[in-house]
């Protein structure tokens, strides 16, 4: 079962660069670490060899997962996105009904989320609660410590 993920051009480029780094730099380093540990003698009592083999296994698992993610990745054509509703890559200006605070978030793929930069994942509780909403709607979002109500003030694309 494939999980299609949507990425911006920047996010897809980062994903490919990270995968290439793991394949081209980390994988040879891992193989070299195993070879160095093997040269140190008896493999049955060589903790360094066991650790290097385990690290290699974890690296290969990470590479495999990234390859799967990349194979299911789709590039978003931002020019085709509707600005009347909150979608992936929407920048949404919200007002918290409880305290009147205004905040803006950009909804992105999970791997591109960065709260400090105002980018939240579409799979997060807030992201899910905003999807499909329009300007003037009230988004009621259940979070671990209660329900938040946000007025949707503005939707834009950056």
mmCIF file of C-alpha atoms in Angstrom:
data_model
loop_
_atom_site.group_PDB
_atom_site.id
_atom_site.type_symbol
_atom_site.label_atom_id
_atom_site.label_comp_id
_atom_site.label_asym_id
_atom_site.label_seq_id
_atom_site.Cartn_x
_atom_site.Cartn_y
_atom_site.Cartn_z
ATOM 1 C CA UNK A 1 0.000 0.000 0.000
ATOM 2 C CA UNK A 2 1.606 3.263 -1.094
ATOM 3 C CA UNK A 3 1.435 6.502 0.805
ATOM 4 C CA UNK A 4 1.607 9.320 -1.724
ATOM 5 C CA UNK A 5 3.277 12.432 -0.320
ATOM 6 C CA UNK A 6 3.181 15.849 -1.936
ATOM 7 C CA UNK A 7 6.291 18.023 -2.007
ATOM 8 C CA UNK A 8 7.370 21.425 -3.121
ATOM 9 C CA UNK A 9 10.266 21.529 -5.583
ATOM 10 C CA UNK A 10 12.547 22.590 -2.704
ATOM 11 C CA UNK A 11 11.389 19.749 -0.438
ATOM 12 C CA UNK A 12 11.788 17.129 -3.189
ATOM 13 C CA UNK A 13 15.282 18.407 -3.971
ATOM 14 C CA UNK A 14 16.257 18.151 -0.276
ATOM 15 C CA UNK A 15 14.916 14.595 -0.077
ATOM 16 C CA UNK A 16 16.919 13.540 -3.163
ATOM 17 C CA UNK A 17 20.089 15.219 -1.831
ATOM 18 C CA UNK A 18 19.779 13.451 1.512
ATOM 19 C CA UNK A 19 19.232 10.080 -0.173
ATOM 20 C CA UNK A 20 22.251 10.627 -2.443
ATOM 21 C CA UNK A 21 24.364 11.582 0.598
ATOM 22 C CA UNK A 22 23.369 8.371 2.381
ATOM 23 C CA UNK A 23 24.078 6.236 -0.694
ATOM 24 C CA UNK A 24 27.280 7.911 -1.898
ATOM 25 C CA UNK A 25 28.976 8.909 1.376
ATOM 26 C CA UNK A 26 27.484 7.115 4.373
ATOM 27 C CA UNK A 27 27.187 3.673 2.749
ATOM 28 C CA UNK A 28 30.915 3.496 1.779
ATOM 29 C CA UNK A 29 31.880 4.778 5.260
ATOM 30 C CA UNK A 30 29.800 2.005 6.805
ATOM 31 C CA UNK A 31 31.425 -0.652 4.619
ATOM 32 C CA UNK A 32 34.864 0.697 5.525
ATOM 33 C CA UNK A 33 34.041 0.577 9.252
ATOM 34 C CA UNK A 34 33.074 -3.089 8.893
ATOM 35 C CA UNK A 35 36.276 -3.849 6.992
ATOM 36 C CA UNK A 36 38.393 -2.050 9.613
ATOM 37 C CA UNK A 37 36.675 -3.955 12.433
ATOM 38 C CA UNK A 38 37.057 -7.271 10.579
ATOM 39 C CA UNK A 39 40.809 -6.666 10.276
ATOM 40 C CA UNK A 40 41.099 -6.511 14.068
ATOM 41 C CA UNK A 41 40.777 -10.263 14.483
ATOM 42 C CA UNK A 42 38.351 -12.809 15.884
ATOM 43 C CA UNK A 43 34.803 -11.853 14.779
ATOM 44 C CA UNK A 44 33.078 -13.927 17.473
ATOM 45 C CA UNK A 45 34.237 -11.546 20.222
ATOM 46 C CA UNK A 46 34.580 -8.343 18.216
ATOM 47 C CA UNK A 47 32.082 -5.794 19.556
ATOM 48 C CA UNK A 48 33.327 -3.170 17.105
ATOM 49 C CA UNK A 49 32.437 -5.480 14.190
ATOM 50 C CA UNK A 50 28.974 -6.185 15.638
ATOM 51 C CA UNK A 51 28.333 -2.460 16.140
ATOM 52 C CA UNK A 52 29.483 -1.659 12.593
ATOM 53 C CA UNK A 53 27.204 -4.373 11.152
ATOM 54 C CA UNK A 54 24.246 -3.078 13.165
ATOM 55 C CA UNK A 55 24.936 0.509 12.060
ATOM 56 C CA UNK A 56 25.053 -0.708 8.463
ATOM 57 C CA UNK A 57 21.696 -2.433 8.889
ATOM 58 C CA UNK A 58 20.120 0.733 10.262
ATOM 59 C CA UNK A 59 21.616 2.788 7.426
ATOM 60 C CA UNK A 60 20.265 0.369 4.809
ATOM 61 C CA UNK A 61 16.821 0.514 6.451
ATOM 62 C CA UNK A 62 16.898 4.325 6.355
ATOM 63 C CA UNK A 63 17.969 4.293 2.689
ATOM 64 C CA UNK A 64 15.193 1.816 1.858
ATOM 65 C CA UNK A 65 12.538 3.956 3.579
ATOM 66 C CA UNK A 66 13.757 7.098 1.829
ATOM 67 C CA UNK A 67 13.707 5.329 -1.548
ATOM 68 C CA UNK A 68 10.115 4.271 -0.873
ATOM 69 C CA UNK A 69 9.163 7.812 0.165
ATOM 70 C CA UNK A 70 10.792 9.203 -2.965
ATOM 71 C CA UNK A 71 9.030 6.686 -5.196
ATOM 72 C CA UNK A 72 5.685 7.832 -3.758
ATOM 73 C CA UNK A 73 6.555 11.544 -3.839
ATOM 74 C CA UNK A 74 4.611 13.859 -6.099
ATOM 75 C CA UNK A 75 5.579 17.398 -7.030
ATOM 76 C CA UNK A 76 2.868 19.960 -6.410
ATOM 77 C CA UNK A 77 2.090 22.353 -9.255
ATOM 78 C CA UNK A 78 1.468 25.448 -7.168
ATOM 79 C CA UNK A 79 -0.095 27.358 -10.080
ATOM 80 C CA UNK A 80 -2.991 24.865 -10.188
ATOM 81 C CA UNK A 81 -3.936 25.177 -6.512
ATOM 82 C CA UNK A 82 -7.234 26.758 -5.523
ATOM 83 C CA UNK A 83 -6.829 29.687 -3.116
ATOM 84 C CA UNK A 84 -10.428 29.654 -1.907
ATOM 85 C CA UNK A 85 -9.807 26.638 0.337
ATOM 86 C CA UNK A 86 -7.007 25.563 2.647
ATOM 87 C CA UNK A 87 -4.867 22.967 0.846
ATOM 88 C CA UNK A 88 -1.268 21.779 0.954
ATOM 89 C CA UNK A 89 1.023 24.825 0.490
ATOM 90 C CA UNK A 90 -1.668 27.239 1.635
ATOM 91 C CA UNK A 91 -0.535 29.990 3.949
ATOM 92 C CA UNK A 92 -3.374 30.526 6.380
ATOM 93 C CA UNK A 93 -3.804 33.535 8.643
ATOM 94 C CA UNK A 94 -5.768 32.562 11.753
ATOM 95 C CA UNK A 95 -7.172 34.265 14.825
ATOM 96 C CA UNK A 96 -7.417 32.253 18.016
ATOM 97 C CA UNK A 97 -10.922 32.936 19.366
ATOM 98 C CA UNK A 98 -9.811 32.339 22.940
ATOM 99 C CA UNK A 99 -7.035 34.935 23.176
ATOM 100 C CA UNK A 100 -7.431 36.977 19.963
ATOM 101 C CA UNK A 101 -3.879 36.169 18.831
ATOM 102 C CA UNK A 102 -3.258 36.104 15.093
ATOM 103 C CA UNK A 103 -0.846 33.609 13.572
ATOM 104 C CA UNK A 104 0.051 32.383 10.094
ATOM 105 C CA UNK A 105 0.939 28.840 9.122
ATOM 106 C CA UNK A 106 1.933 27.286 5.823
ATOM 107 C CA UNK A 107 0.700 23.715 5.401
ATOM 108 C CA UNK A 108 3.399 21.425 4.009
ATOM 109 C CA UNK A 109 4.253 17.729 3.700
ATOM 110 C CA UNK A 110 5.265 16.052 6.944
ATOM 111 C CA UNK A 111 8.955 15.929 6.013
ATOM 112 C CA UNK A 112 9.044 19.674 5.299
ATOM 113 C CA UNK A 113 7.398 20.762 8.564
ATOM 114 C CA UNK A 114 9.347 23.362 10.550
ATOM 115 C CA UNK A 115 7.380 25.132 13.273
ATOM 116 C CA UNK A 116 10.030 27.840 13.726
ATOM 117 C CA UNK A 117 9.560 28.771 10.061
ATOM 118 C CA UNK A 118 5.762 28.649 10.417
ATOM 119 C CA UNK A 119 5.456 25.449 8.368
ATOM 120 C CA UNK A 120 3.161 22.816 9.843
ATOM 121 C CA UNK A 121 2.417 19.337 8.562
ATOM 122 C CA UNK A 122 -0.912 18.615 6.907
ATOM 123 C CA UNK A 123 -0.983 15.465 9.055
ATOM 124 C CA UNK A 124 -0.710 17.387 12.350
ATOM 125 C CA UNK A 125 -3.922 18.007 14.322
ATOM 126 C CA UNK A 126 -3.967 21.697 13.351
ATOM 127 C CA UNK A 127 -3.093 20.907 9.725
ATOM 128 C CA UNK A 128 -5.883 18.324 9.478
ATOM 129 C CA UNK A 129 -8.337 20.721 11.119
ATOM 130 C CA UNK A 130 -7.574 23.482 8.608
ATOM 131 C CA UNK A 131 -7.727 21.452 5.388
ATOM 132 C CA UNK A 132 -10.734 22.318 3.240
ATOM 133 C CA UNK A 133 -11.731 25.376 5.269
ATOM 134 C CA UNK A 134 -12.503 28.714 3.596
ATOM 135 C CA UNK A 135 -12.086 32.349 4.641
ATOM 136 C CA UNK A 136 -14.699 33.138 7.285
ATOM 137 C CA UNK A 137 -14.954 29.532 8.504
ATOM 138 C CA UNK A 138 -14.246 28.572 12.098
ATOM 139 C CA UNK A 139 -11.872 25.646 12.500
ATOM 140 C CA UNK A 140 -12.457 23.665 15.683
ATOM 141 C CA UNK A 141 -9.325 21.662 16.340
ATOM 142 C CA UNK A 142 -9.000 19.084 19.085
ATOM 143 C CA UNK A 143 -5.531 19.080 20.625
ATOM 144 C CA UNK A 144 -4.286 17.141 23.666
ATOM 145 C CA UNK A 145 -5.314 19.872 26.109
ATOM 146 C CA UNK A 146 -8.751 20.715 24.709
ATOM 147 C CA UNK A 147 -10.381 22.230 21.641
ATOM 148 C CA UNK A 148 -9.066 25.321 19.906
ATOM 149 C CA UNK A 149 -11.254 27.536 17.735
ATOM 150 C CA UNK A 150 -9.630 29.542 14.963
ATOM 151 C CA UNK A 151 -11.232 32.063 12.615
ATOM 152 C CA UNK A 152 -9.835 31.694 9.082
ATOM 153 C CA UNK A 153 -8.894 35.257 8.130
ATOM 154 C CA UNK A 154 -6.921 34.825 4.928
ATOM 155 C CA UNK A 155 -5.665 32.104 2.561
ATOM 156 C CA UNK A 156 -2.775 32.710 0.198
ATOM 157 C CA UNK A 157 0.013 30.982 -1.734
ATOM 158 C CA UNK A 158 3.655 31.932 -1.336
#
